[in-house]
């Protein structure tokens, strides 16, 4: 079974600085998707960024980018120019294309932005 | 925003009572999911559905059952609630339309239902 591990339960960063959230996963599949979701205090789940495993280029969305290392099964999220609105729980998630069509989540990292 | 509605949004109940949570979608999406969220565990899959009357278990399915009699509704039932089922429950749907195709894995989530079992 696929597993996703986020080893940093909590992180903090100064406003306007850069922070990187770590995620590793375990799978025997060759084709899959990886996601980062954000959950602010409102509890709403918001998609931040998606990476297709067959693409070597790292995905970027404005201030958010990923470092996807397929061989190492690592998928970190970098947030540049951190803003107060970035404070949230961040979840890394894996979706395997073969087999059961379901999203597997990591434990989450709570990000605090210090003004 | 995807049209997903969960009800009730908050519920307090007593141990041993049955509870049903409802997820309703207006997007005609094929896949629907129930997750529970607990501190330190992230979101864990309870059950999911890949079509009307087609459901499968997730990693934490014990004590839960589901039903999907039509595309738009996915019900989660706790036959006899226990304190360990106190949690926040999220329904999610895929971006895939019910007519077919491959699931790209992006899920759209409801607002969550907070269940407290005393």
Coordinates of N, CA and C in Angstrom, one line a residue:
Chain A
X1 N 0.8 -1.2 0.0 CA 0.0 0.0 0.0 C 0.9 1.2 0.0
X2 N 0.4 2.3 -0.7 CA 1.1 3.5 -0.7 C 1.0 4.2 0.6
X3 N 2.1 4.9 1.0 CA 2.1 5.7 2.2 C 2.8 7.0 1.9
X4 N 2.4 8.0 2.6 CA 2.9 9.4 2.5 C 3.3 9.9 3.9
X5 N 4.5 10.4 4.0 CA 5.1 10.8 5.3 C 5.5 12.3 5.2
X6 N 5.0 13.0 6.2 CA 5.4 14.4 6.4 C 6.0 14.5 7.8
X7 N 7.3 14.6 7.8 CA 8.1 14.5 9.0 C 8.1 15.7 9.9
X8 N 7.6 16.8 9.4 CA 7.6 18.1 10.1 C 6.2 18.4 10.6
X9 N 5.8 18.1 11.8 CA 4.5 18.4 12.3 C 4.2 19.9 12.3
X10 N 5.2 20.7 12.6 CA 5.0 22.2 12.6 C 6.3 22.9 12.0
X11 N 6.0 24.0 11.4 CA 7.0 24.8 10.8 C 6.6 26.3 11.0
X12 N 7.6 27.1 11.1 CA 7.3 28.6 11.2 C 8.3 29.3 10.4
X13 N 7.9 30.5 9.9 CA 8.7 31.3 9.0 C 8.4 32.8 9.2
X14 N 9.3 33.6 9.0 CA 9.1 35.0 9.1 C 8.4 35.5 7.8
X15 N 7.5 36.4 7.9 CA 6.8 37.0 6.8 C 7.8 37.4 5.7
X16 N 7.5 37.2 4.5 CA 8.4 37.5 3.3 C 9.6 36.6 3.1
X17 N 9.8 35.7 4.0 CA 10.9 34.7 3.8 C 10.4 33.5 3.1
X18 N 11.3 32.6 2.8 CA 11.0 31.3 2.1 C 11.0 30.1 3.0
X19 N 10.1 29.2 2.8 CA 10.0 28.0 3.7 C 9.8 26.8 2.8
X20 N 10.3 25.7 3.2 CA 10.2 24.4 2.5 C 9.6 23.4 3.3
X21 N 8.5 22.8 2.9 CA 7.8 21.7 3.6 C 8.2 20.4 2.9
X22 N 8.5 19.4 3.7 CA 9.0 18.1 3.2 C 7.9 17.1 3.1
X23 N 8.1 16.2 2.2 CA 7.1 15.1 2.0 C 7.9 13.9 1.3
X24 N 7.7 12.7 1.8 CA 8.2 11.6 1.1 C 7.1 10.6 1.0
X25 N 7.2 9.7 0.0 CA 6.1 8.7 -0.2 C 6.7 7.4 -0.6
X26 N 5.9 6.4 -0.5 CA 6.4 5.0 -0.8 C 5.4 4.4 -1.8
X27 N 5.9 3.9 -2.9 CA 5.0 3.3 -3.9 C 5.9 2.4 -4.8
X28 N 5.2 1.4 -5.4 CA 5.8 0.6 -6.4 C 5.3 1.0 -7.8
X29 N 4.4 1.9 -7.9 CA 3.9 2.3 -9.2 C 4.8 3.3 -9.9
X30 N 4.7 3.3 -11.2 CA 5.6 4.2 -12.0 C 4.8 5.5 -12.4
X31 N 3.5 5.4 -12.4 CA 2.8 6.6 -12.9 C 1.8 7.0 -11.8
X32 N 1.8 8.3 -11.4 CA 0.9 8.7 -10.3 C 0.9 10.3 -10.3
X33 N 0.1 10.8 -9.5 CA 0.1 12.3 -9.3 C 0.4 12.5 -7.8
X34 N 1.0 13.7 -7.6 CA 1.3 14.2 -6.2 C 0.6 15.6 -6.1
X35 N 0.2 15.8 -4.9 CA -0.5 17.1 -4.6 C -0.1 17.7 -3.3
X36 N -0.2 19.0 -3.2 CA -0.2 19.7 -1.9 C -1.5 20.4 -1.8
X37 N -2.2 20.1 -0.6 CA -3.4 20.8 -0.3 C -3.1 21.7 0.9
X38 N -3.9 22.8 1.0 CA -3.8 23.7 2.1 C -5.1 23.7 2.8
X39 N -5.0 23.7 4.2 CA -6.2 23.8 5.0 C -6.1 25.0 6.0
X40 N -6.7 26.1 5.7 CA -6.7 27.2 6.6 C -7.6 27.0 7.8
X41 N -7.6 27.9 8.8 CA -8.5 27.6 9.9 C -10.0 27.5 9.6
X42 N -10.4 27.9 8.4 CA -11.8 27.7 8.0 C -12.1 26.3 7.7
X43 N -11.1 25.4 7.7 CA -11.2 24.0 7.5 C -11.4 23.6 6.0
X44 N -11.5 24.6 5.1 CA -11.7 24.3 3.7 C -10.4 23.7 3.2
X45 N -10.5 22.7 2.3 CA -9.3 22.0 1.7 C -9.1 22.7 0.3
X46 N -7.9 23.3 0.1 CA -7.7 24.0 -1.1 C -6.5 23.4 -1.8
X47 N -6.6 23.1 -3.1 CA -5.5 22.6 -3.8 C -4.5 23.7 -4.1
X48 N -3.2 23.4 -3.7 CA -2.2 24.4 -3.9 C -1.4 24.1 -5.3
X49 N -1.1 22.8 -5.5 CA -0.2 22.5 -6.6 C -0.3 21.0 -6.9
X50 N -0.1 20.6 -8.2 CA -0.2 19.2 -8.6 C 1.0 18.9 -9.5
X51 N 1.5 17.7 -9.3 CA 2.7 17.2 -10.1 C 2.3 15.9 -10.7
X52 N 2.5 15.7 -12.0 CA 2.4 14.4 -12.7 C 3.7 13.8 -12.6
X53 N 3.8 12.5 -12.3 CA 5.0 11.8 -12.1 C 5.8 11.7 -13.4
X54 N 5.1 11.6 -14.5 CA 5.9 11.4 -15.8 C 6.5 12.7 -16.2
X55 N 6.2 13.8 -15.6 CA 6.8 15.1 -16.0 C 8.1 15.4 -15.1
X56 N 9.2 15.6 -15.8 CA 10.4 15.9 -15.0 C 10.4 17.3 -14.5
X57 N 9.8 18.2 -15.2 CA 9.8 19.6 -14.8 C 8.9 19.8 -13.5
X58 N 9.5 20.5 -12.6 CA 8.8 20.8 -11.3 C 7.7 21.8 -11.6
X59 N 6.5 21.5 -10.9 CA 5.4 22.4 -11.1 C 5.6 23.6 -10.3
X60 N 5.0 24.7 -10.8 CA 5.0 26.0 -10.1 C 3.6 26.7 -10.2
X61 N 3.2 27.4 -9.2 CA 2.0 28.2 -9.2 C 2.3 29.4 -8.4
X62 N 2.7 30.5 -9.1 CA 3.0 31.8 -8.5 C 4.1 31.6 -7.4
X63 N 3.8 31.8 -6.1 CA 4.8 31.7 -5.1 C 5.1 30.3 -4.6
X64 N 4.4 29.4 -5.1 CA 4.5 28.0 -4.7 C 5.2 27.2 -5.8
X65 N 6.1 26.4 -5.4 CA 6.8 25.5 -6.3 C 7.2 24.2 -5.6
X66 N 7.4 23.2 -6.4 CA 7.8 21.9 -5.8 C 9.2 21.5 -6.2
X67 N 9.8 20.6 -5.4 CA 11.0 19.9 -5.8 C 10.7 18.4 -5.8
X68 N 10.4 17.9 -7.0 CA 10.0 16.5 -7.2 C 11.2 15.7 -7.6
X69 N 11.6 14.8 -6.7 CA 12.7 13.9 -6.9 C 12.1 12.4 -7.0
X70 N 11.8 12.0 -8.2 CA 11.1 10.7 -8.3 C 11.9 9.5 -7.8
X71 N 13.2 9.5 -8.1 CA 14.0 8.3 -7.6 C 14.1 8.3 -6.1
X72 N 14.1 9.4 -5.5 CA 14.2 9.5 -4.0 C 12.8 9.5 -3.4
X73 N 11.8 9.5 -4.2 CA 10.4 9.6 -3.8 C 10.2 10.7 -2.8
X74 N 10.6 11.9 -3.2 CA 10.5 13.1 -2.4 C 9.7 14.1 -3.1
X75 N 8.9 14.9 -2.4 CA 8.1 15.9 -3.1 C 7.9 17.1 -2.1
X76 N 8.8 18.0 -2.1 CA 8.8 19.1 -1.1 C 8.1 20.3 -1.8
X77 N 7.5 21.1 -0.9 CA 6.8 22.4 -1.3 C 7.6 23.6 -0.8
X78 N 7.9 24.5 -1.7 CA 8.6 25.7 -1.4 C 7.6 26.9 -1.5
X79 N 7.5 27.6 -0.5 CA 6.7 28.8 -0.5 C 7.6 30.0 -0.4
X80 N 7.6 30.9 -1.4 CA 8.5 32.0 -1.5 C 7.7 33.3 -1.0
X81 N 8.4 34.3 -0.5 CA 7.7 35.5 -0.1 C 6.5 35.2 0.8
X82 N 6.7 34.5 1.9 CA 5.6 34.0 2.7 C 4.7 35.2 3.1
X83 N 3.4 34.9 3.1 CA 2.4 35.9 3.5 C 1.6 35.4 4.7
X84 N 1.0 36.3 5.4 CA 0.2 35.9 6.6 C -0.9 34.9 6.2
X85 N -1.4 35.1 5.0 CA -2.5 34.2 4.5 C -2.1 32.8 4.2
X86 N -0.8 32.6 4.2 CA -0.3 31.3 4.0 C -0.3 30.4 5.2
X87 N -0.6 31.0 6.3 CA -0.7 30.2 7.6 C -1.8 29.2 7.5
X88 N -1.5 27.9 7.7 CA -2.5 26.8 7.4 C -1.8 25.5 7.7
X89 N -2.6 24.4 7.7 CA -2.1 23.1 7.6 C -1.9 22.7 6.2
X90 N -0.8 22.1 5.9 CA -0.5 21.7 4.5 C -0.4 20.2 4.5
X91 N -1.1 19.6 3.5 CA -1.1 18.1 3.4 C -0.5 17.8 2.0
X92 N 0.4 16.8 2.1 CA 0.9 16.2 0.9 C 0.0 15.0 0.6
X93 N -0.2 14.7 -0.7 CA -1.1 13.6 -1.0 C -0.6 12.9 -2.3
X94 N -0.9 11.6 -2.4 CA -0.5 10.7 -3.5 C -1.7 10.1 -4.1
X95 N -1.7 10.0 -5.5 CA -2.8 9.4 -6.2 C -2.2 8.5 -7.2
X96 N -2.4 7.2 -7.1 CA -1.9 6.2 -8.0 C -2.9 6.0 -9.2
X97 N -2.4 6.0 -10.4 CA -3.3 5.8 -11.5 C -3.7 4.4 -11.7
X98 N -2.9 3.5 -11.4 CA -3.3 2.1 -11.5 C -4.0 1.7 -10.2
X99 N -4.9 0.7 -10.2 CA -5.5 0.2 -9.0 C -6.6 1.2 -8.5
X100 N -6.8 1.1 -7.2 CA -7.9 1.9 -6.6 C -7.7 3.4 -6.8
X101 N -8.7 4.1 -7.2 CA -8.7 5.5 -7.5 C -8.9 6.3 -6.2
X102 N -7.9 6.5 -5.4 CA -8.1 7.2 -4.1 C -6.8 8.0 -3.8
X103 N -7.0 9.0 -3.0 CA -6.0 9.9 -2.6 C -5.5 9.5 -1.2
X104 N -4.2 9.4 -1.1 CA -3.6 9.0 0.2 C -2.8 10.3 0.7
X105 N -3.2 10.6 2.0 CA -2.6 11.9 2.6 C -1.5 11.6 3.6
X106 N -0.6 12.6 3.7 CA 0.3 12.6 4.8 C -0.3 13.1 6.0
X107 N 0.4 13.2 7.1 CA -0.1 13.6 8.4 C -0.3 15.1 8.5
X108 N 0.3 15.9 7.7 CA 0.1 17.3 7.7 C 1.2 18.0 8.4
X109 N 1.5 19.3 7.9 CA 2.4 20.2 8.6 C 1.7 21.5 8.9
X110 N 1.7 21.9 10.1 CA 1.1 23.2 10.4 C 2.1 24.3 10.2
X111 N 1.8 25.2 9.4 CA 2.7 26.4 9.0 C 2.2 27.6 9.7
X112 N 3.1 28.2 10.5 CA 2.9 29.5 11.1 C 3.7 30.6 10.5
X113 N 3.1 31.7 10.2 CA 3.8 32.9 9.6 C 4.0 33.9 10.7
X114 N 5.2 34.3 11.0 CA 5.5 35.3 12.0 C 5.6 36.7 11.4
X115 N 4.8 37.7 11.8 CA 4.9 39.0 11.2 C 6.2 39.7 11.5
Chain B
X1 N -16.5 27.3 -7.4 CA -16.3 26.2 -6.4 C -17.2 25.0 -6.8
X2 N -16.7 23.8 -6.6 CA -17.5 22.6 -6.9 C -18.7 22.6 -5.9
X3 N -19.8 22.1 -6.5 CA -21.1 22.1 -5.7 C -21.1 20.9 -4.8
X4 N -20.6 21.0 -3.6 CA -20.6 19.9 -2.7 C -21.2 20.4 -1.4
X5 N -22.2 19.7 -0.9 CA -22.8 20.1 0.4 C -22.8 18.9 1.3
X6 N -22.4 19.1 2.5 CA -22.4 18.1 3.6 C -23.4 18.5 4.6
X7 N -24.1 17.5 5.1 CA -25.1 17.7 6.2 C -25.2 16.5 7.1
X8 N -25.3 16.8 8.5 CA -25.2 18.1 9.1 C -23.8 18.6 9.2
X9 N -23.6 19.8 9.4 CA -22.2 20.4 9.6 C -21.7 20.1 11.0
X10 N -22.6 20.1 11.9 CA -22.2 19.8 13.3 C -23.2 18.8 13.9
X11 N -22.7 17.9 14.7 CA -23.6 17.0 15.3 C -23.0 16.4 16.6
X12 N -23.8 16.4 17.7 CA -23.4 15.8 18.9 C -24.3 14.7 19.2
X13 N -23.8 13.5 19.5 CA -24.6 12.4 19.7 C -24.1 11.5 20.9
X14 N -24.8 10.5 21.2 CA -24.4 9.7 22.3 C -23.9 8.3 21.8
X15 N -23.0 7.7 22.6 CA -22.5 6.4 22.2 C -23.7 5.4 22.0
X16 N -23.5 4.7 20.9 CA -24.5 3.6 20.7 C -25.7 4.1 19.7
X17 N -25.7 5.3 19.4 CA -26.8 5.8 18.5 C -26.3 5.8 17.1
X18 N -27.3 5.6 16.2 CA -26.9 5.6 14.7 C -26.8 7.0 14.3
X19 N -25.9 7.2 13.3 CA -25.6 8.6 12.7 C -25.5 8.4 11.2
X20 N -26.1 9.3 10.5 CA -25.9 9.3 9.0 C -25.5 10.7 8.6
X21 N -24.4 10.8 7.9 CA -23.9 12.0 7.3 C -24.2 11.9 5.8
X22 N -24.6 13.1 5.2 CA -25.0 13.1 3.8 C -24.0 14.0 3.0
X23 N -23.7 13.5 1.9 CA -22.9 14.3 0.9 C -23.7 14.4 -0.4
X24 N -23.9 15.7 -0.8 CA -24.7 15.9 -2.0 C -23.8 16.7 -3.0
X25 N -23.8 16.3 -4.2 CA -23.0 17.0 -5.2 C -23.9 17.4 -6.4
X26 N -23.6 18.5 -7.0 CA -24.4 19.0 -8.2 C -23.5 19.0 -9.4
X27 N -22.3 18.3 -9.4 CA -21.3 18.3 -10.5 C -21.4 17.1 -11.4
X28 N -22.2 16.1 -11.0 CA -22.3 14.9 -11.8 C -21.0 14.1 -11.9
X29 N -20.2 14.2 -10.8 CA -18.9 13.5 -10.8 C -19.1 12.1 -10.4
X30 N -18.2 11.2 -11.0 CA -18.4 9.8 -10.8 C -17.9 9.3 -9.4
X31 N -16.7 9.9 -9.0 CA -16.1 9.4 -7.8 C -16.5 10.3 -6.6
X32 N -16.8 9.6 -5.5 CA -17.1 10.3 -4.3 C -16.4 9.6 -3.1
X33 N -16.0 10.3 -2.1 CA -15.1 9.8 -1.1 C -15.6 10.3 0.3
X34 N -15.4 9.5 1.3 CA -15.5 10.0 2.7 C -14.2 9.8 3.4
X35 N -13.7 10.9 4.0 CA -12.5 10.9 4.8 C -12.8 11.3 6.2
X36 N -12.0 10.9 7.1 CA -12.0 11.5 8.4 C -10.7 12.2 8.8
X37 N -10.7 13.3 9.5 CA -9.5 14.0 9.8 C -9.4 14.0 11.3
X38 N -8.2 13.6 11.8 CA -7.9 13.5 13.2 C -6.5 14.1 13.4
X39 N -6.2 14.8 14.4 CA -4.8 15.4 14.7 C -3.8 14.3 14.6
X40 N -2.7 14.6 13.9 CA -1.6 13.6 13.8 C -1.8 12.5 12.7
X41 N -2.9 12.5 12.1 CA -3.2 11.4 11.2 C -3.5 12.0 9.8
X42 N -3.7 13.2 9.6 CA -4.1 13.8 8.4 C -5.5 13.3 8.0
X43 N -5.8 13.1 6.7 CA -7.1 12.6 6.3 C -6.9 11.1 5.9
X44 N -7.8 10.4 6.5 CA -7.8 8.9 6.2 C -9.1 8.5 5.5
X45 N -9.0 7.7 4.5 CA -10.1 7.3 3.7 C -11.0 6.2 4.4
X46 N -12.3 6.5 4.5 CA -13.2 5.6 5.1 C -13.8 4.6 4.0
X47 N -14.5 5.2 3.1 CA -15.1 4.5 2.0 C -15.1 5.4 0.8
X48 N -15.2 4.8 -0.4 CA -15.3 5.6 -1.6 C -16.3 4.9 -2.6
X49 N -16.7 5.7 -3.5 CA -17.7 5.2 -4.5 C -17.2 5.6 -5.9
X50 N -17.3 4.6 -6.8 CA -16.9 4.9 -8.2 C -18.1 4.8 -9.2
X51 N -19.3 4.8 -8.6 CA -20.5 4.8 -9.4 C -21.7 4.5 -8.5
X52 N -22.9 4.6 -9.1 CA -24.1 4.3 -8.4 C -24.0 2.8 -7.9
X53 N -24.2 2.6 -6.7 CA -24.2 1.3 -6.1 C -22.8 0.6 -6.1
X54 N -21.8 1.3 -6.5 CA -20.4 0.8 -6.5 C -19.6 1.5 -5.5
X55 N -19.2 0.7 -4.4 CA -18.5 1.3 -3.3 C -17.3 0.4 -2.9
X56 N -16.3 0.9 -2.2 CA -15.2 0.1 -1.8 C -14.7 0.7 -0.5
X57 N -14.0 -0.2 0.3 CA -13.5 0.2 1.6 C -12.2 1.0 1.5
X58 N -12.0 1.9 2.4 CA -10.8 2.6 2.6 C -10.0 2.0 3.7
X59 N -9.0 2.7 4.3 CA -8.1 2.1 5.3 C -8.7 2.1 6.7
X60 N -9.8 2.9 6.9 CA -10.4 2.9 8.3 C -11.9 2.7 8.2
X61 N -12.3 1.6 7.5 CA -13.8 1.4 7.3 C -14.5 0.7 8.4
X62 N -13.8 0.2 9.4 CA -14.6 -0.6 10.4 C -15.5 0.4 11.2
X63 N -16.7 -0.1 11.3 CA -17.7 0.7 12.1 C -18.5 1.7 11.2
X64 N -18.2 1.7 9.9 CA -18.8 2.6 8.9 C -19.4 1.8 7.8
X65 N -20.6 2.3 7.3 CA -21.1 1.8 6.0 C -21.5 3.0 5.1
X66 N -21.6 2.7 3.8 CA -22.0 3.8 2.9 C -23.0 3.2 1.9
X67 N -23.7 4.2 1.3 CA -24.6 3.9 0.3 C -24.6 5.0 -0.8
X68 N -24.8 4.6 -2.0 CA -24.9 5.5 -3.1 C -26.0 5.0 -4.1
X69 N -27.2 5.5 -3.9 CA -28.3 5.1 -4.7 C -28.5 6.0 -6.0
X70 N -27.9 7.1 -6.0 CA -27.9 8.0 -7.1 C -26.6 8.8 -7.2
X71 N -26.3 9.3 -8.4 CA -25.0 9.9 -8.6 C -24.7 11.0 -7.6
X72 N -25.7 11.8 -7.3 CA -25.5 13.0 -6.5 C -25.3 12.8 -5.0
X73 N -25.7 11.7 -4.5 CA -25.7 11.5 -3.0 C -24.9 10.3 -2.6
X74 N -24.1 10.6 -1.5 CA -23.3 9.5 -0.9 C -23.4 9.6 0.6
X75 N -24.0 8.6 1.2 CA -24.3 8.6 2.6 C -23.3 7.8 3.4
X76 N -22.9 8.3 4.5 CA -22.0 7.6 5.4 C -22.8 7.3 6.7
X77 N -22.8 6.1 7.1 CA -23.6 5.7 8.3 C -22.7 5.1 9.4
X78 N -22.9 5.5 10.6 CA -22.3 4.9 11.7 C -23.4 4.2 12.4
X79 N -23.4 2.9 12.4 CA -24.6 2.1 12.9 C -24.7 2.2 14.4
X80 N -23.6 2.3 15.1 CA -23.6 2.5 16.5 C -22.4 3.3 16.9
X81 N -22.6 4.6 17.0 CA -21.5 5.5 17.2 C -20.7 5.2 18.5
X82 N -19.3 5.3 18.4 CA -18.5 5.2 19.5 C -17.6 6.5 19.7
X83 N -17.0 6.7 20.8 CA -16.3 7.9 21.1 C -15.1 8.0 20.1
X84 N -14.6 6.9 19.7 CA -13.4 6.9 18.8 C -13.8 7.4 17.4
X85 N -15.1 7.5 17.1 CA -15.5 8.1 15.9 C -15.8 9.6 15.9
X86 N -15.5 10.2 17.1 CA -15.5 11.6 17.2 C -14.4 12.2 16.2
X87 N -14.8 13.0 15.3 CA -13.8 13.4 14.2 C -14.5 14.5 13.4
X88 N -13.7 15.0 12.4 CA -14.2 15.8 11.4 C -14.3 15.0 10.1
X89 N -15.4 14.9 9.5 CA -15.6 14.1 8.3 C -15.7 15.0 7.1
X90 N -15.0 14.6 6.1 CA -15.0 15.3 4.8 C -15.5 14.4 3.7
X91 N -16.3 15.0 2.9 CA -16.7 14.3 1.6 C -15.9 15.0 0.5
X92 N -15.6 14.2 -0.5 CA -14.9 14.8 -1.6 C -15.4 14.1 -2.9
X93 N -15.2 14.9 -4.0 CA -15.6 14.3 -5.3 C -14.4 14.6 -6.3
X94 N -14.4 13.7 -7.3 CA -13.3 13.9 -8.3 C -13.8 14.8 -9.4
X95 N -12.8 15.2 -10.2 CA -13.2 16.1 -11.3 C -13.7 15.4 -12.5
X96 N -13.8 14.1 -12.4 CA -14.2 13.3 -13.5 C -15.7 13.3 -13.6
X97 N -16.2 13.5 -14.7 CA -17.7 13.5 -14.9 C -18.2 12.1 -14.9
X98 N -19.4 11.9 -14.6 CA -20.0 10.5 -14.4 C -20.0 9.7 -15.7
X99 N -19.8 10.4 -16.8 CA -19.9 9.7 -18.1 C -18.7 8.8 -18.4
X100 N -17.6 9.0 -17.7 CA -16.4 8.1 -17.9 C -15.2 8.8 -18.1
X101 N -14.1 8.1 -18.4 CA -12.7 8.7 -18.5 C -11.9 8.4 -17.4
X102 N -10.7 8.9 -17.3 CA -9.8 8.6 -16.2 C -9.8 9.6 -15.1
X103 N -9.5 9.2 -14.0 CA -9.6 10.0 -12.8 C -8.2 10.6 -12.6
X104 N -8.0 11.9 -12.6 CA -6.7 12.5 -12.5 C -6.3 12.8 -11.1
X105 N -7.2 12.4 -10.1 CA -6.8 12.5 -8.7 C -7.1 13.7 -8.0
X106 N -7.4 14.8 -8.7 CA -7.7 16.1 -8.0 C -9.1 16.0 -7.4
X107 N -9.2 16.2 -6.1 CA -10.4 16.1 -5.4 C -10.9 17.5 -5.0
X108 N -12.2 17.6 -5.0 CA -12.8 18.8 -4.4 C -13.6 18.4 -3.2
X109 N -13.4 19.2 -2.1 CA -13.9 18.8 -0.8 C -15.1 19.6 -0.4
X110 N -15.9 19.0 0.4 CA -17.0 19.7 1.1 C -16.3 20.4 2.3
X111 N -17.2 21.1 3.1 CA -16.7 21.9 4.2 C -16.5 21.2 5.4
X112 N -16.8 19.9 5.5 CA -16.6 19.1 6.6 C -17.8 19.1 7.6
X113 N -17.9 17.9 8.3 CA -18.9 17.8 9.3 C -18.2 17.3 10.6
X114 N -18.4 18.1 11.6 CA -17.8 17.8 12.9 C -18.8 17.0 13.7
X115 N -18.3 15.8 14.1 CA -19.2 14.8 14.8 C -18.5 14.6 16.2
X116 N -19.3 14.8 17.2 CA -18.9 14.5 18.6 C -19.7 13.4 19.2
X117 N -19.1 12.3 19.6 CA -19.8 11.2 20.2 C -19.5 11.2 21.7
X118 N -20.5 11.4 22.5 CA -20.2 11.5 24.0 C -20.4 10.1 24.7

